[in-house]
Every structure is written in C-alpha cells, then in structure tokens.
XYZ file of C-alpha atoms in Angstrom:
614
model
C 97.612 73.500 152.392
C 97.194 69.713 152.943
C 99.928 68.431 154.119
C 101.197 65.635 151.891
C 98.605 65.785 149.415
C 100.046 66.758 145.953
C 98.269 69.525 144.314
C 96.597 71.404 146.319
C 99.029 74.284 147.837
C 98.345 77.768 145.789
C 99.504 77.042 143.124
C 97.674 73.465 142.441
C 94.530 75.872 143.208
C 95.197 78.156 140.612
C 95.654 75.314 138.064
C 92.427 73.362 138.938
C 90.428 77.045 139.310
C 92.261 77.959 135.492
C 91.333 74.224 133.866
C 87.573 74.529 135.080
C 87.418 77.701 133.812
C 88.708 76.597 130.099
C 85.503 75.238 129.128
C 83.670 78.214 130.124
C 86.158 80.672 128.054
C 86.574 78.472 124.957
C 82.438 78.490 124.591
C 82.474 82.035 125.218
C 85.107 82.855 122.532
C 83.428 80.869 119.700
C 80.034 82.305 120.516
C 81.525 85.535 120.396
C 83.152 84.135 116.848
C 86.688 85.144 118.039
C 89.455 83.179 116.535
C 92.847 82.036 118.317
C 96.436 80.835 116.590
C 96.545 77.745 118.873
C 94.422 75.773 121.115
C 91.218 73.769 120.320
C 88.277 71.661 122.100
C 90.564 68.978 122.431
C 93.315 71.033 124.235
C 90.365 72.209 126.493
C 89.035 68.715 127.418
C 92.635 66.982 127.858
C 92.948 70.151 130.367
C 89.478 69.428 132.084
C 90.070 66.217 132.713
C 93.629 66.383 133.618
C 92.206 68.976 137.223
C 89.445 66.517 137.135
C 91.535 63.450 137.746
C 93.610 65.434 140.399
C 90.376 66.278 142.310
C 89.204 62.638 142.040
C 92.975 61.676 143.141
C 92.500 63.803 146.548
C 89.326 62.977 147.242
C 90.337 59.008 146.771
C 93.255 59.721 148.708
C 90.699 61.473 151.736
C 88.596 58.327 151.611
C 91.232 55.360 151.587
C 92.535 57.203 154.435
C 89.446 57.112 156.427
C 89.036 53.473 155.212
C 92.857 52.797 156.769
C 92.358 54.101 160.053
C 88.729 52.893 160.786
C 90.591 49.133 159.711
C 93.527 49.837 161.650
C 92.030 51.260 164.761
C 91.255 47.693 165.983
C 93.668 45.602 165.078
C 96.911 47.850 165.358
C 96.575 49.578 169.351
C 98.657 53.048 169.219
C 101.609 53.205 171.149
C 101.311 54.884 174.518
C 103.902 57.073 173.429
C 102.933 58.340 170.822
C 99.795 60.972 169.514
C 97.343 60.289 166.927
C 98.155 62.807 165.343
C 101.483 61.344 164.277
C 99.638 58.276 162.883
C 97.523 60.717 160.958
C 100.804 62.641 159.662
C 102.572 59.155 158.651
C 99.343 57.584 157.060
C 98.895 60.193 154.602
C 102.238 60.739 154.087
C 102.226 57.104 153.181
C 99.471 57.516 151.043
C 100.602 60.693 149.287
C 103.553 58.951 148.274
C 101.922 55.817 147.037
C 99.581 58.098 144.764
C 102.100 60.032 143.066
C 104.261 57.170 142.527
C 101.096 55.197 140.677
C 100.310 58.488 138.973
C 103.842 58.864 137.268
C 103.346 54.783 136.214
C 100.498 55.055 135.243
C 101.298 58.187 132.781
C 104.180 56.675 131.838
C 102.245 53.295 130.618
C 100.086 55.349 128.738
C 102.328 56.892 126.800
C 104.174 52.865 125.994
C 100.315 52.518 125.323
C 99.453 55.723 122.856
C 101.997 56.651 120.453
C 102.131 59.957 120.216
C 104.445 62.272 117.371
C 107.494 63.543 118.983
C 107.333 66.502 121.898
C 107.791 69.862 120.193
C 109.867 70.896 123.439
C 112.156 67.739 122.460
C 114.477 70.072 121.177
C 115.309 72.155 123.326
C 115.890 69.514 126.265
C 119.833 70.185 127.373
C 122.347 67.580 126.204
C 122.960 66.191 130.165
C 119.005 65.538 130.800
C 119.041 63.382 126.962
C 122.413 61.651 128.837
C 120.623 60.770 132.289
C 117.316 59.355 130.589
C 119.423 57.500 127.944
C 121.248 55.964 131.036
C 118.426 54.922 133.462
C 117.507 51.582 132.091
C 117.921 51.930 128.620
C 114.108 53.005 127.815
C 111.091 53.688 128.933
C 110.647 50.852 131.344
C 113.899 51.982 133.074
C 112.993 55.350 132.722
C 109.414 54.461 134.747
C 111.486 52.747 137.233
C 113.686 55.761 137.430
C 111.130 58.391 137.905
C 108.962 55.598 140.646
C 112.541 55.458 142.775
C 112.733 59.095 143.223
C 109.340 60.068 143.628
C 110.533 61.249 147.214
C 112.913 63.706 146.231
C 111.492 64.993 142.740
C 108.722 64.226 140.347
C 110.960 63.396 137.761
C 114.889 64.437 137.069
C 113.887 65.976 133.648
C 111.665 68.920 135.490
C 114.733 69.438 137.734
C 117.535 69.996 134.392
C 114.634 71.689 132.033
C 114.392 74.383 135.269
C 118.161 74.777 134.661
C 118.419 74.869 130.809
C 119.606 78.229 129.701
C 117.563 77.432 126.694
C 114.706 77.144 128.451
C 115.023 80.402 130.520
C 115.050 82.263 127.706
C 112.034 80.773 126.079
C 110.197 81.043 129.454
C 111.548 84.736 129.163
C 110.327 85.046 125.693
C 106.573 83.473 126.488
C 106.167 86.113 129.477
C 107.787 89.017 127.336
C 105.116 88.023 124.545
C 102.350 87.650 127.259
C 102.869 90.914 128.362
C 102.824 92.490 124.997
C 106.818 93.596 125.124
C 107.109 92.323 121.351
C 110.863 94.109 121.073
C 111.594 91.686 124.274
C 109.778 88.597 123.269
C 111.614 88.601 119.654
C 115.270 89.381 121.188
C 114.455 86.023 123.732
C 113.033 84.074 120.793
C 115.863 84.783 118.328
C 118.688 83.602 121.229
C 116.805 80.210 121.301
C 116.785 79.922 117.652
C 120.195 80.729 117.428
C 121.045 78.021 120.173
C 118.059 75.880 118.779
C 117.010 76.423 115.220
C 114.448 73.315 115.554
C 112.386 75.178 118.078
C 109.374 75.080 116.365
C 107.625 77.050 119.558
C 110.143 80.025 118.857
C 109.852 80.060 115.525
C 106.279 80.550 114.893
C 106.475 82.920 117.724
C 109.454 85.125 115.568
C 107.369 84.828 112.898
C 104.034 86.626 114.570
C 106.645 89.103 115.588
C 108.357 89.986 112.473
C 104.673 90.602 110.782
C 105.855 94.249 109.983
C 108.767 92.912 107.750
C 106.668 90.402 105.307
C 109.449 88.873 103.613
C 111.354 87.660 106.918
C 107.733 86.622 108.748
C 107.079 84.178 105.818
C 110.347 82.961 106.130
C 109.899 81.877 109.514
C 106.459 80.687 109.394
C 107.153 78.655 106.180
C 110.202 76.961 108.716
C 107.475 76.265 111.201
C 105.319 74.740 108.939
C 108.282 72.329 107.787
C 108.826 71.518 111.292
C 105.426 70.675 111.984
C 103.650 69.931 108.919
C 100.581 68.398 110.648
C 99.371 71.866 112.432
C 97.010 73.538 110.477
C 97.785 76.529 112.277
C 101.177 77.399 110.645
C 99.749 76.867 107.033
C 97.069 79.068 108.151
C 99.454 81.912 109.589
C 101.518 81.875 106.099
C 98.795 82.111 104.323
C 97.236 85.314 106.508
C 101.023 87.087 105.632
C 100.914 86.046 102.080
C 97.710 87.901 102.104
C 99.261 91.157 103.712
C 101.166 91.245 100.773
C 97.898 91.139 98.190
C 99.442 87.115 96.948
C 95.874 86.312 97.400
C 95.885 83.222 95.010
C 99.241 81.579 96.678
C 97.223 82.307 99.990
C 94.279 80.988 99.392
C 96.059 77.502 98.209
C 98.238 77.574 102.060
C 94.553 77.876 103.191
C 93.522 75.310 101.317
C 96.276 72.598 102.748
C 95.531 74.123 106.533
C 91.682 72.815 105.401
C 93.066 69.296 104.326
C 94.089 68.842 107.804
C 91.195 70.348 109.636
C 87.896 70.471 107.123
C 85.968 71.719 109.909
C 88.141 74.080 111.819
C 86.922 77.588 111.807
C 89.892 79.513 111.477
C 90.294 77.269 108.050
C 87.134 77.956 106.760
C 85.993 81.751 107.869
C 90.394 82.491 107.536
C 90.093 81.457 103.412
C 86.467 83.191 103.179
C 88.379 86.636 104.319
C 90.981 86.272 101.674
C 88.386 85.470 98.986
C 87.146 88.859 100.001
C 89.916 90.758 100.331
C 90.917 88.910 96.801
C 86.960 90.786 95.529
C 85.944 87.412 94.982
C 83.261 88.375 97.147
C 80.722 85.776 95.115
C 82.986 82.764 96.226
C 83.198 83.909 99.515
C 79.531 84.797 100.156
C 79.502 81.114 98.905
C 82.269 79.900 101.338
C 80.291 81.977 104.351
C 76.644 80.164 103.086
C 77.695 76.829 103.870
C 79.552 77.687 107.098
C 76.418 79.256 108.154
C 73.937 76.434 107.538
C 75.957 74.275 110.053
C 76.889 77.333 112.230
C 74.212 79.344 112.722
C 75.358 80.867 116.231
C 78.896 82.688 114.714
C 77.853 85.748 115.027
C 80.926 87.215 113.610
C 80.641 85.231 110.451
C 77.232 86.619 110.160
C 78.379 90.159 110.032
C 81.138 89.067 107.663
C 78.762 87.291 105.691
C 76.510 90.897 105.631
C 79.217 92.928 104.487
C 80.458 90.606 101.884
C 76.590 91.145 100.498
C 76.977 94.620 100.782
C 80.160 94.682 99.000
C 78.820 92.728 96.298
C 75.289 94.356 96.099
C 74.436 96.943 93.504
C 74.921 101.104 94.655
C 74.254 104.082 94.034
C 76.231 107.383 94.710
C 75.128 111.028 94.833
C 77.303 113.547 94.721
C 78.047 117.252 95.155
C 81.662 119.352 94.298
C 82.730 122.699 93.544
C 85.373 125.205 93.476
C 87.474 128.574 93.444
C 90.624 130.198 92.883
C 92.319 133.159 93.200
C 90.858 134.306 89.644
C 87.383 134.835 90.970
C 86.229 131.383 89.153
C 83.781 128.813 90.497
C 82.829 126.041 89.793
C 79.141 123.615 91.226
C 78.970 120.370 90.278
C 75.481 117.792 90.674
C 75.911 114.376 89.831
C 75.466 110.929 90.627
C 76.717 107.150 90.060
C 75.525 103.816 90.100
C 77.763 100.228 89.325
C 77.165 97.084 89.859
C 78.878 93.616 90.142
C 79.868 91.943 87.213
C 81.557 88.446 86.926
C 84.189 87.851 88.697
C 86.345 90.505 90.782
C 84.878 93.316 88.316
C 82.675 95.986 88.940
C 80.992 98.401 86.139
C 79.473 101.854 86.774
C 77.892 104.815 84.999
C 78.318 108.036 86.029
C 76.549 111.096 85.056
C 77.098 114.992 85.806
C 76.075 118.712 85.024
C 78.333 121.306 85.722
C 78.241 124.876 85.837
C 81.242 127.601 85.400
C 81.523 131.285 85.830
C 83.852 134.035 86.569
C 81.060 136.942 88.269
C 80.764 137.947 84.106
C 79.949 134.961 81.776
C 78.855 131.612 83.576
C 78.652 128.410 80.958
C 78.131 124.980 81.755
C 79.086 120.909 80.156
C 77.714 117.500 80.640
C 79.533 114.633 80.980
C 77.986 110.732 80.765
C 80.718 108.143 81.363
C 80.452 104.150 81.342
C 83.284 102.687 83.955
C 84.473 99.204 84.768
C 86.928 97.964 87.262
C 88.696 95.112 87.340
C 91.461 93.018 89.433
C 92.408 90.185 87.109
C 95.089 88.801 89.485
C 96.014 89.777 92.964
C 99.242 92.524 91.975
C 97.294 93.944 88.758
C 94.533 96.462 89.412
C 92.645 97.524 85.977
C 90.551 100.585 85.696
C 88.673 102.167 82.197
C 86.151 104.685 81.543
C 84.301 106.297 78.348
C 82.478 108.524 77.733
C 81.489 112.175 76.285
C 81.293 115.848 77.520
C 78.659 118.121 76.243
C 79.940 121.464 76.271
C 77.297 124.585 76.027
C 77.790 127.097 73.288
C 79.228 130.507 74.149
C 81.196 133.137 72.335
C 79.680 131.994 68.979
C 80.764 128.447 69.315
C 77.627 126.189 69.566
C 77.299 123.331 71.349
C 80.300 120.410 71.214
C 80.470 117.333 72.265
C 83.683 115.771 72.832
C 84.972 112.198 73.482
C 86.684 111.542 76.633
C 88.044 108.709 78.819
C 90.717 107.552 81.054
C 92.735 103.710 81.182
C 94.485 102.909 84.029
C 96.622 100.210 85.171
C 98.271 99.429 88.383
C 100.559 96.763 88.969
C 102.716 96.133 92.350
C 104.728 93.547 93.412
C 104.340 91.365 96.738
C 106.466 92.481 99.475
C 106.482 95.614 98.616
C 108.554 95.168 95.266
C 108.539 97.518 92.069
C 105.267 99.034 91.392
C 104.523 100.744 87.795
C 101.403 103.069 87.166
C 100.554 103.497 83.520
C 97.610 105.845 82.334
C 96.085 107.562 79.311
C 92.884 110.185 79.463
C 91.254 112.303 77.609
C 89.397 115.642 79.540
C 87.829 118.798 79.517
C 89.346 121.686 80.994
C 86.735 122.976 83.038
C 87.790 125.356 85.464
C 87.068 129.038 84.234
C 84.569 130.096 81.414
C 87.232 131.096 79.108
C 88.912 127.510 79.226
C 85.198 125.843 77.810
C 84.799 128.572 75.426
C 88.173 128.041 73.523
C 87.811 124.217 74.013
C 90.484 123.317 75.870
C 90.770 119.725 75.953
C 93.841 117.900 77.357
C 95.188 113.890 75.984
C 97.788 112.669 78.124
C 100.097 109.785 78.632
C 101.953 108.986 82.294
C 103.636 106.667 83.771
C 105.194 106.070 87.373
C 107.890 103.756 88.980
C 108.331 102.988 92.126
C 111.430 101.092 92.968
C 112.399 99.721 96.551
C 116.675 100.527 97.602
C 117.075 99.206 100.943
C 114.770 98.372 103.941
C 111.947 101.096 104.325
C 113.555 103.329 101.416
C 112.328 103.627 97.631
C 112.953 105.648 94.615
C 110.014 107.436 92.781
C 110.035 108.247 89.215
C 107.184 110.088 87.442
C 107.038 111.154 83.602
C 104.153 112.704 81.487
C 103.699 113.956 78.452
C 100.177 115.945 77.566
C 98.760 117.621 74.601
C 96.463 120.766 75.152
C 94.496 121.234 72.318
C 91.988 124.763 71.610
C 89.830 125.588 68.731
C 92.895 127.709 67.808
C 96.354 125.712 68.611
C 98.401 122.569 70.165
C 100.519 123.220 72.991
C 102.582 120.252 74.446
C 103.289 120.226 78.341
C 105.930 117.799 79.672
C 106.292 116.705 83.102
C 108.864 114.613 85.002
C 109.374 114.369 88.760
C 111.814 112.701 90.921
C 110.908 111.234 94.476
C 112.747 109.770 97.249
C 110.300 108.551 99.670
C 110.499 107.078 103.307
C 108.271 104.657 104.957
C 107.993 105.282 108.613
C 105.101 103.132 109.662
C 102.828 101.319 107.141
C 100.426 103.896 106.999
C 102.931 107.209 107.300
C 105.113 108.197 104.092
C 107.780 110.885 104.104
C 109.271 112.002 101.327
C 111.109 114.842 99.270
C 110.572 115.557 95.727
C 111.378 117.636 92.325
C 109.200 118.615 89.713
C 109.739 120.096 86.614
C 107.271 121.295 84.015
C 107.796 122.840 80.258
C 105.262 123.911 78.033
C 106.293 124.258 74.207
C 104.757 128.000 74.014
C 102.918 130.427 75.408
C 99.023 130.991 74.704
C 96.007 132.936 75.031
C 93.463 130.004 75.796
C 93.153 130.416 79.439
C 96.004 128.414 81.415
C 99.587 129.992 82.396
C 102.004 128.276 79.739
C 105.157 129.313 80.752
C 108.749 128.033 79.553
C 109.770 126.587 82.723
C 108.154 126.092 85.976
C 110.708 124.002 88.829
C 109.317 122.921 92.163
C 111.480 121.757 95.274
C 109.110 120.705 98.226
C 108.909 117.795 100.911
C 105.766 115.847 101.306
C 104.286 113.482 103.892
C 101.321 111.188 103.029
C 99.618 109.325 106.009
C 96.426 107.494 107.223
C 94.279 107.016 110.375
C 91.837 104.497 110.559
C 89.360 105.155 113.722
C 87.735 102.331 115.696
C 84.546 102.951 114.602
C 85.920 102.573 110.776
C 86.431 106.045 109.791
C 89.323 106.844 107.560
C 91.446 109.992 107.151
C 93.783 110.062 104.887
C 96.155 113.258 104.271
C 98.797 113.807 101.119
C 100.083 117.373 101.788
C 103.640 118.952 100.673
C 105.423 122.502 100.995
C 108.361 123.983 99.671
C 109.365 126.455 96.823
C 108.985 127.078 93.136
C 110.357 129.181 90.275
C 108.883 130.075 86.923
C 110.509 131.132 83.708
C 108.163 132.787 81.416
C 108.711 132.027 77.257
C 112.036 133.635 76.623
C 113.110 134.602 79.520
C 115.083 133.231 82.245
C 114.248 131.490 85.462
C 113.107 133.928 88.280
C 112.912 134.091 92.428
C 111.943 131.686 94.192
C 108.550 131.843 96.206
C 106.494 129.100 97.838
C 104.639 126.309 97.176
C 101.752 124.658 98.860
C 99.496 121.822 98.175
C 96.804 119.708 100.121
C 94.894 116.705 99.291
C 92.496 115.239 102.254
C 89.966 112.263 102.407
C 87.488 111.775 104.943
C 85.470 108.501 105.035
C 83.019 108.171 107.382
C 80.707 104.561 107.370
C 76.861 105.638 108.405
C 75.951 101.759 108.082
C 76.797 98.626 106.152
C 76.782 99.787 102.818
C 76.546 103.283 103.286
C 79.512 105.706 103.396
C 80.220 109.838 103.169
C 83.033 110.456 101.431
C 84.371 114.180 101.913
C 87.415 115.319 99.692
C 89.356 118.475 99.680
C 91.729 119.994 97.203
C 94.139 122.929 97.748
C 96.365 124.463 95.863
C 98.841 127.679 95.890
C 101.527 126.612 92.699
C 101.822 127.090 88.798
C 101.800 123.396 88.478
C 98.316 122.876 87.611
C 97.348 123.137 84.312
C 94.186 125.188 85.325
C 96.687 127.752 86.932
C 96.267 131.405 84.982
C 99.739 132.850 86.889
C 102.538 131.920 88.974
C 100.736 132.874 91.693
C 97.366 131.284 91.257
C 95.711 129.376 93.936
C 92.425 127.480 94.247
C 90.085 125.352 97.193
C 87.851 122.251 95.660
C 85.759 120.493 97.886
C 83.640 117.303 97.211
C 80.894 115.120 98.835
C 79.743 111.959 98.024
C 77.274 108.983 99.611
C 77.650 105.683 98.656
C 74.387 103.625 99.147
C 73.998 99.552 98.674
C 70.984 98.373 97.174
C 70.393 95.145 99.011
C-alpha cells in the first residue's frame, strides 16, 4: 500500500482490476446475446472512467510530488535533524489530502452542475444523517464545505451513518443473500426493509424476482416498482415477462411496448416482446420483430437461433407415424399413418391427417380408414380452440359391407391468468376400434364432456369432470354416463398430486363387444409430473393406482380389486424442427369403454416424427 495515497490499498485494487474488466464482460455478454435485468453501456463507461480518473489522480499525485521536491530541494535546506524521509512522508501526506479534498468539490460541483432525478437509495437514508446534512449550511454549498472540513477524519459523514443504518444492513444482507443464490434469505432481508421502507424501490423489484413462483404477488410488486420508478425500462419489462408466465400475452406485450417507448433500441425491449409474440403463436409478427433486429444486429447470435426456431415453428411439417396395441383379450391392433399442417393466418394452424388400421383377435382380422381435416387455433391468450372432421371407412365383415361413417372432435380450452378457473368443453364422434367384433357391429361412440377446474386456497384446486356418451351398434343405443370428482395438489409447477373418484353407469347390458355393466366405482390417487432435460427433452408422466368395484345389470356392487393406469410422453428434439414423440398407454380397469370384463387390461404404444419443411 501507498501510504497516503487514496485508493490503492486491496481493496482500491480490486475496484480498479473489477471496472477495467466491465468493458471486457459487457462485450462478451452481448456477443454471446445474453440479457441482464439492470446495467447498460452507460453504467459500464461511468464505471471505466470513474478507475480511470483514480489512476490518473495517483499518477498526478506521483508527479506533482516529484515536481515539489525537485523545487523545494533548493530553496528550502532540510533540517539537520531531521530525515528525508520524513519530508517525503509529510509531502504526500500533504498532497493526499489536498487531492481528496478537490475530488469531493469537485463531485460535489458537478452534481450543483448536472441535475440528476432523485437517488433511489434516498429512501432508505436514516432520519439522523437527513438531520446532519439539513444542518451543515443549509444546502449543498454548506454541505461541500462540510464534507471539505472533514476530509481528515472521513470522506463524508453520510458513509459513516449509512454503515450504521439498520436499514441498510439488512439490504446489504439481502444483496449478498441474493448474490449467493439463498433466495429464502434474500426475500426474508428484502421484506424487513420494505416493511421499514416501503419506497425502496431496490427491494422491491428484488421481492418481486423472488416471489416469481406466486404470479399474482410478483406482479404486485413489480407493478410498485414500476410506479416508483417509471423511467426504467427494466421494471415495465420484468411485469411484462410475469404477465407472460401467466399466458396474458396481449396485456404483456403492451408493458413491453411502454419499456420500448423509453428505450427503442434496448435489446431486452426488442428480442423480450419478440419472445412473447412467440410464445403468444404470433410467430409471423415476431419473425417480423426478429428481421429488423437482425438487419442492424447481425452479431446476436442468440437472436439468430431464436429467429431459426420461430421459422421452424411457423414452417410447414410433416409427421409419420406408427401405433398399436393389446389387451388381455388376445386383440391387436397396427396402425400406419401420417400428417401434414401448415400455418394459416394468424395464431392458427390446419392439418390433415390420414391412417389405415388393421384389427384382429388370432381368428378374424378387419381393418378402417380414417381421413381427417384439423385446424387449431388460439384466438386470445386464455382460449385455446381445436376442431377436426372427417370420415372412417370401415371394411366389410360378417355380411356387413363396407361403411363409412362421419366423425370429428371440437374442443375448447379456456383458463384463466394466475392460475384461475379453467373449463374444458368437448364433443366427438369415433369409431370403436379395438377388437374385430367392435368394427363388425359398428360401434360408434358421440359424446359430450366437460371439466372444471376451480382454485380453493394457495396451491389447492377442486376438479370436476362430467360426460355423457351414446354407443350406438347396427343393433341398439346404449347410454354411458360418467362423472368424476378431483382434489388435486400442486407441489411444484411441474408436479401434481391428487386423489380422485370415478363413477361410471351404462343404461344396459349388450352383446356388441364392450363390458356394459350397471355400475363400475373407482377410488385411486394420481400424480401427474414433468421433466424437461437440458438438452430439451421432455418426459411427462400421468399415472394413478387404487381400487375399483363393478356391479353387473341387476345385481349389486361387488369386491373390491385394483386399479391401475399409465399414461407417458417422451419428446425427444433430433434438430430444429424435428422431434420423436413416443407415447405409451396402460391400462388394468373396467373404465374404458373398449374394456370386455372387469378385469380387462391393455398396453398401446405410439411413435411419431415431426419434420419442418423449411
């Protein structure tokens, strides 16, 4: 260390060494198209320049002292007392002194010189240091003479109460709790300086990053920080990102559209709003949005991979496929098919899809065709829309020749943000198509459902499912009602718990290949989860077990026995715009209508590739 130089023990070191390396980091972030919640070019350079002026300072200091003593050697004769050395010691002593003093004037004429908005730490400055500063002078010229007069003792007396604020420890507590990535920490510090401080704007964006997992209390906070600092682009950019966690793409995409008012050219603004038109599947708007950003940015290498995949996601494809089954019956089941949709105006996509199946017990073996036009659609963020028509060709067998029957399904999905209420209405029209004897007698099934989800408190909702089906055969009608009862537990966004009731009735019995009994009851718990990889594959699991009981026609309920079920999804990305889908489907219930007894079971298994036409 220098003695009496200011700024250059260890820790001025590390500060210079950290400012000189800013530049270098900040270029190396935006060429590697990384974004960051705070801090810009202009934060970088007022850093730079702030450890450039202190290394300019110590080298002026080092040469006026070199100028003093070859000046003073002649004229002022050292005592004969006395060393050099002390000379040396009180010179720059002298010196030291005299620079900080003209440093702290000089800052503090700039700032009578540029009027800057208010500190954002204003508010958390303890009552006694507003009292001293209020009293020394009456402003800012006697606070300047203040701070010049005890140079020798402290930089300035506002360092010395911040250090002693109790508000301030805990935010300092907070920032090195966040730092560290101890988020329960960080938001227990944060939340004691709101509650001593609710105009920390610092603390409250902070809180708000924090409290992501709980939507409705993260916008609340952010939407605070944005009203205490309405000219950072950053907070109307952060409530915009939540607003999209909670699919209100059009209210985010105006929040993004303010942050871009205030910053046209920031890159968070611009690439942040592209994201949300994507996520939105307005991927043509966004391709648009990632164009333009390109033509002046051609180095963002990150928005050149999201500009690839919105193209991908917008591009034409085309999906073969391959399924088949067996239960416990002996039947089976191959199925060779394919797809192909395309983009249509605005977030809509339309398909056809086109099959031939074939069915067979180890006896008779008969087969159907199905052709099927399909369209999907998100008309607003909350409301997901999805139709398909179509016919089934159906082989003749058994003296029945060949039929071809009109199918179809409508589906619409609506949820609201935060995770509100959610309803799921359907109708469809099908074949039954899982043993020979169910496409010889024509089994064909309409149906209407309907399912309500409704939030009770915190991570807890209520599940309500009712449907009501006709089976109609070249011989009869039979009706099959269904209603179900969940109560379902979110541990983590992507984990679901839950424990549910079914209950099925058919009308009658009958002899047209499915198990129609009076009353079938099933008790079971469930658990639904996903896992996302690093490299982008998905699983996703939906599997339940418990017990069931079955009362034929006329008779009354009997034992019960157990019940298992298994639904799995594997998605595994080969390139952009390619995927392999896996599916498997297990069953060991009566519940399913292609069930022949109580204790039929059954294994379907299905692979798929999706493939982008560029």
């Amino acid at each position: 260390m220098m003695a009496g130089l200011p700024g250059t023990g260890i820790g001025g070191i590390f500060y210079l060494v950290t400012a000189l390396a800013m530049p270098l980091r900040e270029a190396y972030r935006r060429a590697g198209g990384g974004s960051a919640v705070s801090g810009t070019w202009r934060l970088v350079a007022g850093q730079t320049a702030i450890a450039g002026g202190i290394l300019g300072g110590v080298w002026a200091t080092g040469w006026l002292l070199g100028v003093a003593l070859r000046a003073a050697a002649p004229v002022v004769p050292l005592p004969p007392a006395s060393h050099p050395g002390n000379v040396l010691r009180t010179v720059t002593f002298a010196l030291s002194l005299g620079t900080l003093a003209a440093v702290l004037l000089g800052v503090e004429l700039l700032r009578l010189w540029v009027h800057r908005p208010a500190d954002r730490r204003a508010a958390i400055e303890p009552h006694e240091e507003r009292q001293v500063v209020a009293v020394a002078g009456g402003g800012r010229v006697g606070r300047i003479v203040v701070l010049v007069l005890t140079a020798t003792a402290v930089p300035t007396r506002a360092a010395v109460a911040q250090s002693g604020s109790p508000v301030a420890a805990h935010l300092a507590r907070a920032d090195s709790a966040f730092a560290e990535g101890d988020a329960a920490a960080a938001a227990r510090e944060y939340a004691v300086v709101l509650a001593a401080d609710p105009e920390n704007s610092h603390a409250t964006y902070r809180l708000g990053q924090l409290r992501r997992h709980d939507p409705t209390r993260a916008l609340q906070l952010l939407r605070r920080y944005v009203a205490l600092e309405p000219s950072d682009p950053w907070g109307y950019m952060a409530v915009a990102d939540m607003l999209a966690r909670t699919r209100r793409y059009e209210e985010a995409l105006r929040w993004y559209d303010d942050a871009l008012r205030l910053a046209p050219a920031e890159r968070d603004a611009v690439v942040g709003r592209a994201r949300i038109l994507v996520r939105a599947r307005r991927t043509g708007a966004a391709i648009a949005v990632y164009e333009r950003w390109l033509a002046d940015h051609p180095m963002d290498a990150e928005a050149v991979r999201e500009l690839a995949a919105a193209r991908v996601a917008a591009a034409p494809a085309v999906t073969p496929l391959v399924s088949g089954s067996r239960d416990s019956d002996g039947n089976t089941t191959l199925r060779l098919g394919g797809a192909a949709e395309l983009a249509a105006s605005g977030p809509t996509r339309v398909g056809v899809a086109a099959s031939r199946e074939r069915v067979q017990d180890g006896v008779t073996a008969t087969g159907l065709e199905e052709l099927t036009l399909r369209a999907a659609s998100r008309p607003r963020a909350a409301l997901q829309l999805d139709a398909a028509a179509g016919a089934t060709r159906l082989d003749g067998s058994d003296g029945n020749g060949v039929s071809v029957i009109p199918t179809g399904q409508l589906r619409a999905r609506w949820r609201a943000p935060l995770a509100g209420p959610a309803v799921d209405l359907r109708a469809a029209r099908s074949v039954l198509d899982a043993s020979p004897l169910l496409v010889a007698n024509r089994v064909t099934r309409t149906e209407l459902g309907a399912t309500v989800e409704l939030p009770v408190a915190g991570s807890f909702k209520l599940r309500g499912i009712g449907r009501a089906a006709a089976l109609s055969d070249s011989a009869a009608v039979n009706h099959r009602t269904t209603v179900a009862a969940v109560a379902a537990f979110a541990a983590t966004p992507s984990v679901e718990l839950s424990g549910q009731f079914h209950e099925v009735r058919y009308s009658h019995a009958t002899t047209a290949g499915y198990f129609a009994p009076r009353l079938i009851q099933v008790v079971e718990a469930g658990s639904y989860f996903e896992l996302e990889t690093s490299r982008s594959i998905l699983f996703a699991f939906d599997i339940g077990a418990g017990v069931q009981r079955v009362a034929e026609q006329g008779a009354a309920l009997g034992p019960w026995r157990r019940a298992l079920r298994l639904y799995s999804l594997i998605v595994v990305p080969l390139a952009p715009g390619r995927d392999l889908k896996l599916e498997l489907d297990s069953e060991d219930s009566a519940v399913a209508e292609a069930a022949t007894t109580a204790r039929w079971r059954y294994i379907s298994m299905g692979l798929s590739l999706r493939w982008a036409v560029p």
